[in-house]
PDB file of C-alpha atoms in Angstrom:
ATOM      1  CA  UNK A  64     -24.394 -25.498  -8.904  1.00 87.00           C
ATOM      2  CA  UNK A  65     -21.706 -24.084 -11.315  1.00 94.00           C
ATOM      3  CA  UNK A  66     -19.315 -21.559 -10.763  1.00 96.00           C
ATOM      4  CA  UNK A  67     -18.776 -18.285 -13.099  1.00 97.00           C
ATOM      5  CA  UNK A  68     -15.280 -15.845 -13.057  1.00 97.00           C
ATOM      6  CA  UNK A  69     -16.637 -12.437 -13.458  1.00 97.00           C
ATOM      7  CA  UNK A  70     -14.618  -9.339 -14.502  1.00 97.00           C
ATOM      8  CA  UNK A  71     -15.851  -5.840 -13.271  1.00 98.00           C
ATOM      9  CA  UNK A  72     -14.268  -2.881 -15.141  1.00 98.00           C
ATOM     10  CA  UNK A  73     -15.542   0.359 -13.439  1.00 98.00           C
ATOM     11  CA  UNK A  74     -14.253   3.874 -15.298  1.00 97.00           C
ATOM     12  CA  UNK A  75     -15.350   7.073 -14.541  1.00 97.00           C
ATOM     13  CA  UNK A  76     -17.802   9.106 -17.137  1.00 97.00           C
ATOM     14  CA  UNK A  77     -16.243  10.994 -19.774  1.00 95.00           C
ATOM     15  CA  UNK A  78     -17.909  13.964 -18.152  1.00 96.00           C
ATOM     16  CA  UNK A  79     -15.836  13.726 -14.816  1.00 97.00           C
ATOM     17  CA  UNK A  80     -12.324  14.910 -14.619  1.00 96.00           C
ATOM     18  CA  UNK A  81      -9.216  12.117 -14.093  1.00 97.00           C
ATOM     19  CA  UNK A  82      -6.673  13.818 -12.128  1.00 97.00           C
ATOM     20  CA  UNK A  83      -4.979  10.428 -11.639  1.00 97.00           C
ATOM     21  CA  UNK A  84      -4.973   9.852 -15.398  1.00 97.00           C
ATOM     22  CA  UNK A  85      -4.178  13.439 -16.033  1.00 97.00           C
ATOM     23  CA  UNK A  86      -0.977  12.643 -13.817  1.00 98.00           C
ATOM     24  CA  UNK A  87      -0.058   9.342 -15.409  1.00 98.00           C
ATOM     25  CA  UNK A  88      -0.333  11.584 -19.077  1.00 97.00           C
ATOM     26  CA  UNK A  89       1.909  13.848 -17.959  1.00 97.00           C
ATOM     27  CA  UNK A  90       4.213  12.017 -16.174  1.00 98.00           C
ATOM     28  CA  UNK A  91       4.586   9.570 -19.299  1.00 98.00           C
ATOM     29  CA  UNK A  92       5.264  12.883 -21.516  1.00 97.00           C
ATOM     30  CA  UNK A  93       8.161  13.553 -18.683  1.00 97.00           C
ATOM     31  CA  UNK A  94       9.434   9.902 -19.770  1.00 98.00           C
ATOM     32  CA  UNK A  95       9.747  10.740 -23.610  1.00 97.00           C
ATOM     33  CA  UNK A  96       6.019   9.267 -24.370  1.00 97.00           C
ATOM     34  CA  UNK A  97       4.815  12.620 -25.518  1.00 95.00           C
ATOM     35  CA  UNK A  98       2.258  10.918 -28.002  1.00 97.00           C
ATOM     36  CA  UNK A  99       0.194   9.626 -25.607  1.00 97.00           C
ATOM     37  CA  UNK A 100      -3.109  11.515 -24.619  1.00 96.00           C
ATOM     38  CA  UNK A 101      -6.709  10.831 -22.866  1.00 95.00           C
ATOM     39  CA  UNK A 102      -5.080   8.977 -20.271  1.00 97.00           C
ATOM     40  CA  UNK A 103      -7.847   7.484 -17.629  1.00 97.00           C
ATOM     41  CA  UNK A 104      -7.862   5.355 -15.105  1.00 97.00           C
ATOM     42  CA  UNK A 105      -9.862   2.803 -13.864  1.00 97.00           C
ATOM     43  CA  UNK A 106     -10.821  -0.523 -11.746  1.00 97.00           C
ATOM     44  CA  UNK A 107     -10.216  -4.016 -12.595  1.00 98.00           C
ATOM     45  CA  UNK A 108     -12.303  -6.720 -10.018  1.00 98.00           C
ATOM     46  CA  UNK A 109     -12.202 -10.518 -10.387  1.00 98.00           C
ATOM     47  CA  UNK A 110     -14.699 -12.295  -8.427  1.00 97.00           C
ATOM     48  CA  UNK A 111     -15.804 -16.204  -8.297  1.00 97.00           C
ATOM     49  CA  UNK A 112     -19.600 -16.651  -7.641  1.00 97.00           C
ATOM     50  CA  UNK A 113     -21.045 -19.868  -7.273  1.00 97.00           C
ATOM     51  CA  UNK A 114     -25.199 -20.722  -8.417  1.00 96.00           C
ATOM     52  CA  UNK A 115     -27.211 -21.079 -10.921  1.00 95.00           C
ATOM     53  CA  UNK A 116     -26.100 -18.420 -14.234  1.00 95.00           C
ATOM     54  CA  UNK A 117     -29.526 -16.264 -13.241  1.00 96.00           C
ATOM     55  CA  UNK A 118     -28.401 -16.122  -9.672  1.00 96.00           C
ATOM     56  CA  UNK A 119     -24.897 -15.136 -10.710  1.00 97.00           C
ATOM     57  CA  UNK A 120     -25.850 -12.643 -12.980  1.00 96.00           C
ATOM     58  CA  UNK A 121     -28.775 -10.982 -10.674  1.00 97.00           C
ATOM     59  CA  UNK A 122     -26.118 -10.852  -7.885  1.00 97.00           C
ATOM     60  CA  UNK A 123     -23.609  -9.585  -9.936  1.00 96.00           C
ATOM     61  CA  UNK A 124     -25.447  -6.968 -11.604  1.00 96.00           C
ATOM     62  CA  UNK A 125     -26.432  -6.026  -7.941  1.00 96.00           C
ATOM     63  CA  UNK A 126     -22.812  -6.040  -6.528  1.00 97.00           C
ATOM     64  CA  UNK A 127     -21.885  -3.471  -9.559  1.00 96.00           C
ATOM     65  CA  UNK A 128     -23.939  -1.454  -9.375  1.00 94.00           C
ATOM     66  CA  UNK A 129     -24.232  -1.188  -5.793  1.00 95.00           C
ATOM     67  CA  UNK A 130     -20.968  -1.812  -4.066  1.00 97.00           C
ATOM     68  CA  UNK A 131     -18.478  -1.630  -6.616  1.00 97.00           C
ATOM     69  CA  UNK A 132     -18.956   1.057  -8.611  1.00 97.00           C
ATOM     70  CA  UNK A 133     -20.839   5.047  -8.026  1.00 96.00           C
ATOM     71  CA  UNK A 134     -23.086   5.059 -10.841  1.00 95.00           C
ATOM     72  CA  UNK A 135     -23.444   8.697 -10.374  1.00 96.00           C
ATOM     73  CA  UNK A 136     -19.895   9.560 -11.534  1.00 97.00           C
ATOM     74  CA  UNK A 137     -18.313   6.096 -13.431  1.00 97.00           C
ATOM     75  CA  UNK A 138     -19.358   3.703 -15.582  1.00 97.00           C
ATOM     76  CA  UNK A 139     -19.168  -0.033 -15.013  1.00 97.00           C
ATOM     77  CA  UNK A 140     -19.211  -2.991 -17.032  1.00 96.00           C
ATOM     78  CA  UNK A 141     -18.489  -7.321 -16.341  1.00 96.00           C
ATOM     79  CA  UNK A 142     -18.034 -10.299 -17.841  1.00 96.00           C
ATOM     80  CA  UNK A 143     -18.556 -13.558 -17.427  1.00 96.00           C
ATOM     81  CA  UNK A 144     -17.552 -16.891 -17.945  1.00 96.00           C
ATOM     82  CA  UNK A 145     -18.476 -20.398 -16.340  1.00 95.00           C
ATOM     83  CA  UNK A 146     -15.676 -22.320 -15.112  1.00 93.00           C
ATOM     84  CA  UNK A 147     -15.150 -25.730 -16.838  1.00 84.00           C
ATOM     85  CA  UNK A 148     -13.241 -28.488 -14.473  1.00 65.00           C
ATOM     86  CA  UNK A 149     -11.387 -26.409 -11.936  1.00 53.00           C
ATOM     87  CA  UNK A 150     -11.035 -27.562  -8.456  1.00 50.00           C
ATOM     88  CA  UNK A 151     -12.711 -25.811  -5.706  1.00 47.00           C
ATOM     89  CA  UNK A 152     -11.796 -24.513  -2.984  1.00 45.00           C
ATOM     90  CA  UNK A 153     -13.666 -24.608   0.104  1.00 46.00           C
ATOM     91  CA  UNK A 154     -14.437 -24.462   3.892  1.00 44.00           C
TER      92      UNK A 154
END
């Protein structure tokens, strides 16, 4: 069994408004970084999974899509990497 880091970045559609990026925008214009624009934020999720990469990948695909993300208003990608050496932790 090997284990994989995954990284889950969920962001909403272009199509959807941002007020929390829209409030980030303007509140760096109110700190003198008037050049930035398009401001929109997001989610960052690290996760460990344990199994075999097609396991990991099924389950992950499954946890995106369904938990982690609405894929009616964002859009989600991952990543992921196997983990080479590290100790485990565990019950």
């Amino acid at each position: 069994m090997s284990t994989f880091k995954a990284k889950v970045f969920v962001t909403l559609k272009p199509s959807i408004l941002d007020p929390q990026g829209r409030t980030v925008e303007r509140a760096l214009s109110h700190l003198d970084h008037g050049n930035v624009s398009g401001v929109r934020v997001g989610k960052y999720i690290e996760l460990t999974l344990n199994g075999s990469r097609a396991e990991v990948e099924a389950q992950l695909r499954d946890i995106t899509e369904n938990v982690l993300s609405n894929p009616v208003m964002e859009d989600a990608r991952w990543e992921i990497s196997e983990q080479q050496g590290e100790e485990r932790v565990g019950a």
